[in-house]
Amino acid sequence: RKMSHLPPPRMEGEEPQAVEPSTIFHGESELDYRGRSWTAPPAGTDSAEPNDVEDHQCFVPKKCTGRLTGHNKGVHRIRFFPRTGHLLLSAGLEGKCKVWSIPQRKVMRTYIGHSAAVRDVQFSNDGSTFLSASFDRFVRLWNTATGEVLGTYTNRRVPYVVKFYPHDNNTFVVGCSDNKIVAYDSKTGEITQEYNHHLAPVNTITFVEDHGTKMVTSSDDKKVLVWEWDIGVPIKYISDPTMHSIPVVTLHPTLQYWAGQSLDNQIVVYQAKDRFALQRKKKFTGHTVAGYACDITISPDGRFLASGDGDGKVYFWDWRRSKLLQKYRAHDNGPTIACAWHPVDPTMIVTCGWDGIIKIWE
């Protein structure tokens, strides 16, 4: 077990206390002249249904057109607002989350509620709330617009990944350092189900098959398990002596495949239904990720795949031919740890790294 990155164990009798949350609003006013919240998309914003491959054609971005600075330490994960993508949520290694306005290119609100680095953030299915999971062992549910904490959850383990259940915004799952996947009811704060079959900390949770009746999870034990929702026994093991650990998984917008960042410096592709078979012909290579959980993003039309790498570059491949199309130097002093393709704008992609800068490419 890798333990070096975990906070020190708790002393007996010391009850864990979450930090007192606070929030700072950076915009002019929280409501516009028509009384709508600042999180409402600006007039004329297009929206695209998730996984609608036919909606618009995407292209590989040409250059860096903007930089968002404001995190004092590195940025670990970025997520676009669902459907419209006019807001960007970022998780900082200094324990803050920020929401940025993409049209105005500035920070709108800072959410301060963790005493250690934030490992993962996730918008709910409509974007009205989001979850943050941190190395201080707490998961917090925030109201995006007002910045108030709607719930604080912990099972005294470090959460590595949080995901909302696609059918219900009141349920979310957390992958923990004690090898379990835990489902919470956010209204009551109770644990509704535990999935305990991995042999090492859980890295990713992905919902597949008709909008999330099954879960694909991966872990440091180099196994990938497939679960039925709400049944605590896996229905499939994907395990092979040649497999490496897969710390990041992204679902293809056609919902037929998922791509995983394999730590032997390649991206592997599996079916997201039926037999979950490895697609041996589809392999994306050329980048070096060993040791970093660099996020993968796939363009909304499913034609391109982009990934950061451990040297601070960002790579673009053609999905169909698995051919490397382009690479750019994106970040210094560390990896390009995450990237995200805009759900509507056909060429916009956002990258972030451990230098604390979020870059916009189009």
mmCIF file of C-alpha atoms in Angstrom:
data_model
loop_
_atom_site.group_PDB
_atom_site.id
_atom_site.type_symbol
_atom_site.label_atom_id
_atom_site.label_comp_id
_atom_site.label_asym_id
_atom_site.label_seq_id
_atom_site.Cartn_x
_atom_site.Cartn_y
_atom_site.Cartn_z
ATOM 1 C CA ARG A 1 0.000 0.000 0.000
ATOM 2 C CA LYS A 2 1.330 3.434 -0.809
ATOM 3 C CA MET A 3 0.901 5.446 2.380
ATOM 4 C CA SER A 4 3.328 8.321 1.987
ATOM 5 C CA HIS A 5 0.769 10.737 0.525
ATOM 6 C CA LEU A 6 -1.881 10.095 3.202
ATOM 7 C CA PRO A 7 -2.245 12.419 6.181
ATOM 8 C CA PRO A 8 -0.894 11.015 9.474
ATOM 9 C CA PRO A 9 -3.196 8.648 11.337
ATOM 10 C CA ARG A 10 -5.579 10.144 13.873
ATOM 11 C CA MET A 11 -4.820 10.011 17.573
ATOM 12 C CA GLU A 12 -7.275 8.056 19.708
ATOM 13 C CA GLY A 13 -10.181 10.114 20.914
ATOM 14 C CA GLU A 14 -9.536 12.962 18.496
ATOM 15 C CA GLU A 15 -12.800 13.494 16.636
ATOM 16 C CA PRO A 16 -12.169 14.700 13.086
ATOM 17 C CA GLN A 17 -13.558 18.184 12.579
ATOM 18 C CA ALA A 18 -14.138 19.654 9.146
ATOM 19 C CA VAL A 19 -12.860 23.177 8.477
ATOM 20 C CA GLU A 20 -15.345 26.011 8.907
ATOM 21 C CA PRO A 21 -16.394 26.657 5.271
ATOM 22 C CA SER A 22 -16.289 30.104 3.696
ATOM 23 C CA THR A 23 -16.810 31.477 0.216
ATOM 24 C CA ILE A 24 -15.807 34.605 -1.679
ATOM 25 C CA PHE A 25 -17.749 36.029 -4.617
ATOM 26 C CA HIS A 26 -15.537 37.873 -7.119
ATOM 27 C CA GLY A 27 -18.070 39.102 -9.684
ATOM 28 C CA GLU A 28 -19.928 42.429 -9.752
ATOM 29 C CA SER A 29 -23.250 41.166 -8.415
ATOM 30 C CA GLU A 30 -24.744 37.759 -7.724
ATOM 31 C CA LEU A 31 -27.924 38.553 -9.680
ATOM 32 C CA ASP A 32 -28.067 40.219 -13.090
ATOM 33 C CA TYR A 33 -30.508 43.019 -13.970
ATOM 34 C CA ARG A 34 -33.232 40.437 -14.598
ATOM 35 C CA GLY A 35 -32.769 38.776 -11.257
ATOM 36 C CA ARG A 36 -31.192 35.585 -12.583
ATOM 37 C CA SER A 37 -28.364 33.966 -10.688
ATOM 38 C CA TRP A 38 -24.790 34.477 -11.896
ATOM 39 C CA THR A 39 -24.628 30.743 -12.685
ATOM 40 C CA ALA A 40 -27.375 31.043 -15.329
ATOM 41 C CA PRO A 41 -25.927 30.789 -18.849
ATOM 42 C CA PRO A 42 -25.612 34.159 -20.630
ATOM 43 C CA ALA A 43 -28.304 34.924 -23.216
ATOM 44 C CA GLY A 44 -27.680 33.206 -26.534
ATOM 45 C CA THR A 45 -25.525 30.437 -25.088
ATOM 46 C CA ASP A 46 -25.879 27.198 -27.023
ATOM 47 C CA SER A 47 -26.344 24.016 -25.096
ATOM 48 C CA ALA A 48 -25.591 20.496 -26.222
ATOM 49 C CA GLU A 49 -27.048 17.329 -24.784
ATOM 50 C CA PRO A 50 -24.287 15.167 -23.354
ATOM 51 C CA ASN A 51 -23.330 12.245 -25.611
ATOM 52 C CA ASP A 52 -25.006 13.784 -28.679
ATOM 53 C CA VAL A 53 -22.320 12.956 -31.213
ATOM 54 C CA GLU A 54 -24.182 14.533 -34.142
ATOM 55 C CA ASP A 55 -24.552 17.973 -32.544
ATOM 56 C CA HIS A 56 -21.454 19.682 -33.947
ATOM 57 C CA GLN A 57 -18.123 18.809 -35.493
ATOM 58 C CA CYS A 58 -15.007 19.321 -33.370
ATOM 59 C CA PHE A 59 -11.485 20.333 -34.399
ATOM 60 C CA VAL A 60 -8.103 20.256 -32.715
ATOM 61 C CA PRO A 61 -7.274 23.653 -31.137
ATOM 62 C CA LYS A 62 -4.503 25.739 -32.675
ATOM 63 C CA LYS A 63 -3.115 27.950 -29.905
ATOM 64 C CA CYS A 64 -3.425 29.084 -26.298
ATOM 65 C CA THR A 65 -5.893 31.983 -26.150
ATOM 66 C CA GLY A 66 -6.229 32.609 -22.431
ATOM 67 C CA ARG A 67 -4.767 31.943 -19.008
ATOM 68 C CA LEU A 68 -6.710 31.797 -15.759
ATOM 69 C CA THR A 69 -4.523 32.426 -12.718
ATOM 70 C CA GLY A 70 -5.597 32.535 -9.107
ATOM 71 C CA HIS A 71 -4.744 29.223 -7.491
ATOM 72 C CA ASN A 72 -1.722 29.585 -5.195
ATOM 73 C CA LYS A 73 -0.663 25.978 -5.731
ATOM 74 C CA GLY A 74 -1.309 23.522 -8.526
ATOM 75 C CA VAL A 75 -4.712 22.701 -10.010
ATOM 76 C CA HIS A 76 -5.582 19.028 -9.976
ATOM 77 C CA ARG A 77 -8.934 18.688 -11.760
ATOM 78 C CA ILE A 78 -11.161 20.860 -13.948
ATOM 79 C CA ARG A 79 -14.776 20.251 -14.949
ATOM 80 C CA PHE A 80 -17.079 22.134 -17.321
ATOM 81 C CA PHE A 81 -20.634 23.084 -16.366
ATOM 82 C CA PRO A 82 -22.913 20.411 -17.874
ATOM 83 C CA ARG A 83 -24.531 21.070 -21.275
ATOM 84 C CA THR A 84 -23.514 24.742 -21.746
ATOM 85 C CA GLY A 85 -19.921 24.823 -20.495
ATOM 86 C CA HIS A 86 -20.045 28.551 -19.646
ATOM 87 C CA LEU A 87 -18.553 27.896 -16.200
ATOM 88 C CA LEU A 88 -15.449 25.938 -15.255
ATOM 89 C CA LEU A 89 -14.913 24.310 -11.859
ATOM 90 C CA SER A 90 -11.353 23.764 -10.682
ATOM 91 C CA ALA A 91 -9.903 21.873 -7.703
ATOM 92 C CA GLY A 92 -6.757 23.359 -6.205
ATOM 93 C CA LEU A 93 -3.996 21.669 -4.268
ATOM 94 C CA GLU A 94 -4.230 24.424 -1.638
ATOM 95 C CA GLY A 95 -7.672 23.158 -0.611
ATOM 96 C CA LYS A 96 -9.817 25.668 -2.499
ATOM 97 C CA CYS A 97 -12.275 25.149 -5.332
ATOM 98 C CA LYS A 98 -12.968 27.946 -7.794
ATOM 99 C CA VAL A 99 -15.650 28.483 -10.425
ATOM 100 C CA TRP A 100 -14.547 30.540 -13.451
ATOM 101 C CA SER A 101 -16.613 32.257 -16.116
ATOM 102 C CA ILE A 102 -15.389 31.114 -19.527
ATOM 103 C CA PRO A 103 -16.880 34.048 -21.556
ATOM 104 C CA GLN A 104 -15.437 36.652 -19.156
ATOM 105 C CA ARG A 105 -12.223 34.700 -18.481
ATOM 106 C CA LYS A 106 -12.238 35.431 -14.754
ATOM 107 C CA VAL A 107 -12.886 33.782 -11.426
ATOM 108 C CA MET A 108 -16.466 34.124 -10.177
ATOM 109 C CA ARG A 109 -16.483 32.378 -6.816
ATOM 110 C CA THR A 110 -13.984 30.699 -4.483
ATOM 111 C CA TYR A 111 -15.094 27.903 -2.169
ATOM 112 C CA ILE A 112 -12.857 27.408 0.875
ATOM 113 C CA GLY A 113 -13.709 24.349 2.928
ATOM 114 C CA HIS A 114 -10.792 21.920 3.061
ATOM 115 C CA SER A 115 -7.572 21.872 5.056
ATOM 116 C CA ALA A 116 -5.716 19.717 2.511
ATOM 117 C CA ALA A 117 -5.487 19.421 -1.258
ATOM 118 C CA VAL A 118 -8.730 18.798 -3.169
ATOM 119 C CA ARG A 119 -8.373 15.566 -5.099
ATOM 120 C CA ASP A 120 -11.565 15.526 -7.180
ATOM 121 C CA VAL A 121 -14.552 17.740 -7.981
ATOM 122 C CA GLN A 122 -17.757 16.880 -9.801
ATOM 123 C CA PHE A 123 -20.768 18.917 -10.942
ATOM 124 C CA SER A 124 -24.190 17.394 -10.365
ATOM 125 C CA ASN A 125 -26.213 16.474 -13.438
ATOM 126 C CA ASP A 126 -27.744 19.961 -13.699
ATOM 127 C CA GLY A 127 -24.789 21.927 -12.312
ATOM 128 C CA SER A 128 -26.690 23.434 -9.386
ATOM 129 C CA THR A 129 -24.445 21.701 -6.846
ATOM 130 C CA PHE A 130 -20.999 20.152 -6.874
ATOM 131 C CA LEU A 131 -18.974 17.755 -4.755
ATOM 132 C CA SER A 132 -15.382 18.213 -3.637
ATOM 133 C CA ALA A 133 -13.251 15.405 -2.198
ATOM 134 C CA SER A 134 -10.087 16.228 -0.338
ATOM 135 C CA PHE A 135 -7.104 14.617 1.362
ATOM 136 C CA ASP A 136 -8.427 15.937 4.696
ATOM 137 C CA ARG A 137 -10.786 12.928 4.450
ATOM 138 C CA PHE A 138 -13.956 14.944 3.903
ATOM 139 C CA VAL A 139 -16.344 15.093 0.955
ATOM 140 C CA ARG A 140 -18.396 18.284 0.768
ATOM 141 C CA LEU A 141 -21.521 19.090 -1.231
ATOM 142 C CA TRP A 142 -21.691 22.778 -2.244
ATOM 143 C CA ASN A 143 -24.387 24.961 -3.703
ATOM 144 C CA THR A 144 -22.730 26.380 -6.837
ATOM 145 C CA ALA A 145 -24.579 29.698 -6.811
ATOM 146 C CA THR A 146 -24.476 30.680 -3.130
ATOM 147 C CA GLY A 147 -21.383 28.782 -2.018
ATOM 148 C CA GLU A 148 -23.023 27.266 1.049
ATOM 149 C CA VAL A 149 -22.140 23.752 2.149
ATOM 150 C CA LEU A 150 -25.168 21.482 1.846
ATOM 151 C CA GLY A 151 -23.482 18.487 3.439
ATOM 152 C CA THR A 152 -20.183 17.182 4.773
ATOM 153 C CA TYR A 153 -19.502 13.454 4.581
ATOM 154 C CA THR A 154 -16.670 11.299 5.855
ATOM 155 C CA ASN A 155 -15.945 7.691 6.657
ATOM 156 C CA ARG A 156 -12.508 8.623 8.057
ATOM 157 C CA ARG A 157 -10.858 7.492 4.826
ATOM 158 C CA VAL A 158 -9.298 9.565 2.088
ATOM 159 C CA PRO A 159 -11.688 9.915 -0.882
ATOM 160 C CA TYR A 160 -9.972 9.604 -4.260
ATOM 161 C CA VAL A 161 -12.897 10.034 -6.618
ATOM 162 C CA VAL A 162 -16.483 11.285 -6.340
ATOM 163 C CA LYS A 163 -19.295 10.795 -8.845
ATOM 164 C CA PHE A 164 -22.980 11.668 -8.853
ATOM 165 C CA TYR A 165 -25.323 8.825 -9.730
ATOM 166 C CA PRO A 166 -26.686 9.783 -13.195
ATOM 167 C CA HIS A 167 -30.333 9.065 -12.377
ATOM 168 C CA ASP A 168 -30.478 10.876 -9.055
ATOM 169 C CA ASN A 169 -28.694 14.006 -7.859
ATOM 170 C CA ASN A 170 -29.217 12.988 -4.231
ATOM 171 C CA THR A 171 -26.990 9.936 -4.493
ATOM 172 C CA PHE A 172 -23.250 9.960 -5.013
ATOM 173 C CA VAL A 173 -20.452 7.412 -4.815
ATOM 174 C CA VAL A 174 -16.980 7.862 -3.371
ATOM 175 C CA GLY A 175 -13.922 5.716 -4.050
ATOM 176 C CA CYS A 176 -11.801 5.538 -0.895
ATOM 177 C CA SER A 177 -8.300 4.709 0.291
ATOM 178 C CA ASP A 178 -9.608 1.704 2.241
ATOM 179 C CA ASN A 179 -10.358 -0.125 -1.039
ATOM 180 C CA LYS A 180 -14.118 0.454 -0.776
ATOM 181 C CA ILE A 181 -16.578 2.295 -2.965
ATOM 182 C CA VAL A 182 -19.234 3.908 -0.810
ATOM 183 C CA ALA A 183 -22.619 5.235 -1.946
ATOM 184 C CA TYR A 184 -24.084 8.095 0.102
ATOM 185 C CA ASP A 185 -27.543 9.590 0.251
ATOM 186 C CA SER A 186 -26.754 13.305 0.323
ATOM 187 C CA LYS A 187 -30.000 14.257 2.083
ATOM 188 C CA THR A 188 -29.499 12.041 5.128
ATOM 189 C CA GLY A 189 -25.729 11.599 4.917
ATOM 190 C CA GLU A 190 -26.149 7.863 5.377
ATOM 191 C CA ILE A 191 -24.127 5.223 3.578
ATOM 192 C CA THR A 192 -26.588 3.309 1.428
ATOM 193 C CA GLN A 193 -24.291 0.721 -0.141
ATOM 194 C CA GLU A 194 -20.667 -0.400 0.014
ATOM 195 C CA TYR A 195 -18.848 -2.085 -2.851
ATOM 196 C CA ASN A 196 -15.847 -3.822 -1.355
ATOM 197 C CA HIS A 197 -13.873 -6.047 -3.712
ATOM 198 C CA HIS A 198 -10.788 -4.081 -4.677
ATOM 199 C CA LEU A 199 -7.464 -4.871 -3.050
ATOM 200 C CA ALA A 200 -6.036 -1.353 -3.179
ATOM 201 C CA PRO A 201 -7.325 2.256 -3.129
ATOM 202 C CA VAL A 202 -10.006 2.959 -5.741
ATOM 203 C CA ASN A 203 -9.071 5.429 -8.486
ATOM 204 C CA THR A 204 -12.006 5.821 -10.841
ATOM 205 C CA ILE A 205 -15.745 5.231 -11.020
ATOM 206 C CA THR A 206 -17.534 5.399 -14.383
ATOM 207 C CA PHE A 207 -21.213 4.786 -15.036
ATOM 208 C CA VAL A 208 -21.953 2.845 -18.232
ATOM 209 C CA GLU A 209 -24.944 1.270 -20.044
ATOM 210 C CA ASP A 210 -28.186 3.145 -20.534
ATOM 211 C CA HIS A 211 -27.174 6.185 -18.485
ATOM 212 C CA GLY A 212 -25.637 4.393 -15.608
ATOM 213 C CA THR A 213 -27.067 1.070 -14.545
ATOM 214 C CA LYS A 214 -23.570 -0.360 -14.276
ATOM 215 C CA MET A 215 -20.354 0.991 -12.747
ATOM 216 C CA VAL A 216 -16.820 0.409 -13.985
ATOM 217 C CA THR A 217 -14.219 0.961 -11.276
ATOM 218 C CA SER A 218 -10.438 0.747 -11.403
ATOM 219 C CA SER A 219 -7.907 0.622 -8.639
ATOM 220 C CA ASP A 220 -4.206 0.483 -7.809
ATOM 221 C CA ASP A 221 -4.487 -3.311 -7.699
ATOM 222 C CA LYS A 222 -4.416 -3.212 -11.541
ATOM 223 C CA LYS A 223 -7.895 -4.720 -11.745
ATOM 224 C CA VAL A 224 -10.987 -3.248 -13.346
ATOM 225 C CA LEU A 225 -14.297 -4.370 -11.880
ATOM 226 C CA VAL A 226 -17.801 -3.988 -13.320
ATOM 227 C CA TRP A 227 -20.727 -3.700 -10.899
ATOM 228 C CA GLU A 228 -24.499 -3.578 -11.176
ATOM 229 C CA TRP A 229 -25.778 -0.467 -9.427
ATOM 230 C CA ASP A 230 -26.715 -1.195 -5.796
ATOM 231 C CA ILE A 231 -25.427 -4.781 -5.825
ATOM 232 C CA GLY A 232 -22.274 -5.194 -3.795
ATOM 233 C CA VAL A 233 -20.757 -8.026 -5.808
ATOM 234 C CA PRO A 234 -18.947 -7.355 -9.087
ATOM 235 C CA ILE A 235 -20.418 -8.971 -12.190
ATOM 236 C CA LYS A 236 -17.125 -8.917 -14.075
ATOM 237 C CA TYR A 237 -13.415 -8.868 -13.323
ATOM 238 C CA ILE A 238 -11.084 -7.436 -15.954
ATOM 239 C CA SER A 239 -7.650 -8.587 -14.910
ATOM 240 C CA ASP A 240 -4.702 -9.651 -16.967
ATOM 241 C CA PRO A 241 -1.038 -10.154 -16.000
ATOM 242 C CA THR A 242 0.062 -7.607 -18.595
ATOM 243 C CA MET A 243 -2.321 -4.899 -17.368
ATOM 244 C CA HIS A 244 -1.051 -1.814 -15.617
ATOM 245 C CA SER A 245 -2.883 0.371 -13.144
ATOM 246 C CA ILE A 246 -5.485 2.637 -14.799
ATOM 247 C CA PRO A 247 -5.854 5.816 -12.715
ATOM 248 C CA VAL A 248 -8.151 7.675 -15.136
ATOM 249 C CA VAL A 249 -11.119 6.453 -17.180
ATOM 250 C CA THR A 250 -13.202 8.482 -19.652
ATOM 251 C CA LEU A 251 -16.347 7.316 -21.390
ATOM 252 C CA HIS A 252 -16.568 7.833 -25.147
ATOM 253 C CA PRO A 253 -19.571 10.026 -26.131
ATOM 254 C CA THR A 254 -21.083 7.206 -28.189
ATOM 255 C CA LEU A 255 -21.234 5.251 -24.893
ATOM 256 C CA GLN A 256 -19.807 2.225 -26.714
ATOM 257 C CA TYR A 257 -16.248 2.411 -25.362
ATOM 258 C CA TRP A 258 -14.216 3.758 -22.489
ATOM 259 C CA ALA A 259 -10.612 4.898 -22.614
ATOM 260 C CA GLY A 260 -8.237 4.424 -19.698
ATOM 261 C CA GLN A 261 -4.872 6.023 -18.990
ATOM 262 C CA SER A 262 -2.657 2.980 -18.516
ATOM 263 C CA LEU A 263 0.534 3.655 -16.580
ATOM 264 C CA ASP A 264 2.749 1.940 -19.162
ATOM 265 C CA ASN A 265 2.495 5.161 -21.206
ATOM 266 C CA GLN A 266 -0.477 4.297 -23.357
ATOM 267 C CA ILE A 267 -4.208 4.826 -23.417
ATOM 268 C CA VAL A 268 -6.170 1.582 -23.657
ATOM 269 C CA VAL A 269 -9.744 1.219 -24.898
ATOM 270 C CA TYR A 270 -12.382 -1.222 -23.685
ATOM 271 C CA GLN A 271 -15.989 -1.860 -24.654
ATOM 272 C CA ALA A 272 -18.461 -0.133 -22.334
ATOM 273 C CA LYS A 273 -21.082 -2.851 -22.665
ATOM 274 C CA ASP A 274 -21.577 -6.563 -23.464
ATOM 275 C CA ARG A 275 -18.249 -8.244 -22.798
ATOM 276 C CA PHE A 276 -16.149 -5.209 -21.838
ATOM 277 C CA ALA A 277 -13.490 -6.593 -24.160
ATOM 278 C CA LEU A 278 -10.140 -4.895 -24.657
ATOM 279 C CA GLN A 279 -9.958 -3.277 -28.097
ATOM 280 C CA ARG A 280 -6.461 -4.399 -28.964
ATOM 281 C CA LYS A 281 -6.231 -2.396 -32.188
ATOM 282 C CA LYS A 282 -7.050 0.879 -30.431
ATOM 283 C CA LYS A 283 -4.033 2.102 -28.523
ATOM 284 C CA PHE A 284 -2.915 5.680 -28.131
ATOM 285 C CA THR A 285 0.806 6.069 -27.477
ATOM 286 C CA GLY A 286 3.501 8.713 -27.686
ATOM 287 C CA HIS A 287 3.050 10.469 -24.353
ATOM 288 C CA THR A 288 4.745 9.672 -21.026
ATOM 289 C CA VAL A 289 2.378 9.522 -18.071
ATOM 290 C CA ALA A 290 4.078 6.976 -15.825
ATOM 291 C CA GLY A 291 3.335 7.901 -12.239
ATOM 292 C CA TYR A 292 0.765 10.638 -12.931
ATOM 293 C CA ALA A 293 -3.013 10.346 -13.122
ATOM 294 C CA CYS A 294 -3.347 12.590 -16.176
ATOM 295 C CA ASP A 295 -6.948 13.109 -17.176
ATOM 296 C CA ILE A 296 -8.230 12.149 -20.644
ATOM 297 C CA THR A 297 -10.871 14.098 -22.525
ATOM 298 C CA ILE A 298 -12.701 13.081 -25.692
ATOM 299 C CA SER A 299 -14.247 15.661 -28.006
ATOM 300 C CA PRO A 300 -18.078 15.764 -27.851
ATOM 301 C CA ASP A 301 -18.345 14.435 -31.419
ATOM 302 C CA GLY A 302 -16.113 11.500 -30.489
ATOM 303 C CA ARG A 303 -13.503 12.111 -33.167
ATOM 304 C CA PHE A 304 -10.532 13.269 -31.095
ATOM 305 C CA LEU A 305 -8.929 12.230 -27.858
ATOM 306 C CA ALA A 306 -6.723 14.540 -25.806
ATOM 307 C CA SER A 307 -4.574 13.847 -22.789
ATOM 308 C CA GLY A 308 -1.998 15.610 -20.687
ATOM 309 C CA ASP A 309 1.305 13.993 -19.861
ATOM 310 C CA GLY A 310 3.902 13.985 -17.119
ATOM 311 C CA ASP A 311 6.173 16.535 -18.813
ATOM 312 C CA GLY A 312 3.553 19.264 -19.074
ATOM 313 C CA LYS A 313 2.587 18.651 -22.702
ATOM 314 C CA VAL A 314 -0.893 18.062 -24.083
ATOM 315 C CA TYR A 315 -1.446 15.497 -26.864
ATOM 316 C CA PHE A 316 -4.214 15.078 -29.444
ATOM 317 C CA TRP A 317 -5.034 11.824 -31.254
ATOM 318 C CA ASP A 318 -7.490 10.836 -33.945
ATOM 319 C CA TRP A 319 -9.944 8.412 -32.307
ATOM 320 C CA ARG A 320 -10.645 6.309 -35.374
ATOM 321 C CA ARG A 321 -7.095 5.776 -36.564
ATOM 322 C CA SER A 322 -5.390 6.176 -33.140
ATOM 323 C CA LYS A 323 -2.893 8.469 -34.845
ATOM 324 C CA LEU A 324 -1.068 11.231 -32.952
ATOM 325 C CA LEU A 325 -2.137 14.512 -34.562
ATOM 326 C CA GLN A 326 -0.647 17.288 -32.458
ATOM 327 C CA LYS A 327 1.191 18.056 -29.250
ATOM 328 C CA TYR A 328 1.693 21.344 -27.460
ATOM 329 C CA ARG A 329 3.856 22.463 -24.559
ATOM 330 C CA ALA A 330 1.256 23.477 -21.964
ATOM 331 C CA HIS A 331 2.586 23.658 -18.399
ATOM 332 C CA ASP A 332 5.922 23.962 -16.598
ATOM 333 C CA ASN A 333 7.383 22.301 -13.477
ATOM 334 C CA GLY A 334 5.155 19.266 -13.518
ATOM 335 C CA PRO A 335 2.479 17.422 -15.438
ATOM 336 C CA THR A 336 -0.488 18.651 -17.439
ATOM 337 C CA ILE A 337 -2.675 16.805 -14.986
ATOM 338 C CA ALA A 338 -6.118 17.427 -16.467
ATOM 339 C CA CYS A 339 -7.781 18.659 -19.627
ATOM 340 C CA ALA A 340 -11.415 19.129 -20.585
ATOM 341 C CA TRP A 341 -13.094 19.632 -23.956
ATOM 342 C CA HIS A 342 -15.803 22.291 -24.074
ATOM 343 C CA PRO A 343 -19.269 20.703 -24.516
ATOM 344 C CA VAL A 344 -20.417 23.268 -27.108
ATOM 345 C CA ASP A 345 -17.478 25.248 -28.518
ATOM 346 C CA PRO A 346 -16.031 22.918 -31.189
ATOM 347 C CA THR A 347 -12.353 23.787 -30.701
ATOM 348 C CA MET A 348 -12.077 24.942 -27.096
ATOM 349 C CA ILE A 349 -10.128 22.783 -24.671
ATOM 350 C CA VAL A 350 -8.916 23.763 -21.203
ATOM 351 C CA THR A 351 -5.828 22.317 -19.510
ATOM 352 C CA CYS A 352 -4.460 22.687 -15.996
ATOM 353 C CA GLY A 353 -1.251 21.681 -14.287
ATOM 354 C CA TRP A 354 0.641 21.760 -11.038
ATOM 355 C CA ASP A 355 1.995 25.217 -11.888
ATOM 356 C CA GLY A 356 -1.366 26.646 -10.802
ATOM 357 C CA ILE A 357 -2.324 28.009 -14.235
ATOM 358 C CA ILE A 358 -5.439 27.015 -16.183
ATOM 359 C CA LYS A 359 -4.963 27.527 -19.941
ATOM 360 C CA ILE A 360 -7.655 27.900 -22.600
ATOM 361 C CA TRP A 361 -6.801 26.602 -26.084
ATOM 362 C CA GLU A 362 -8.844 27.109 -29.233
#
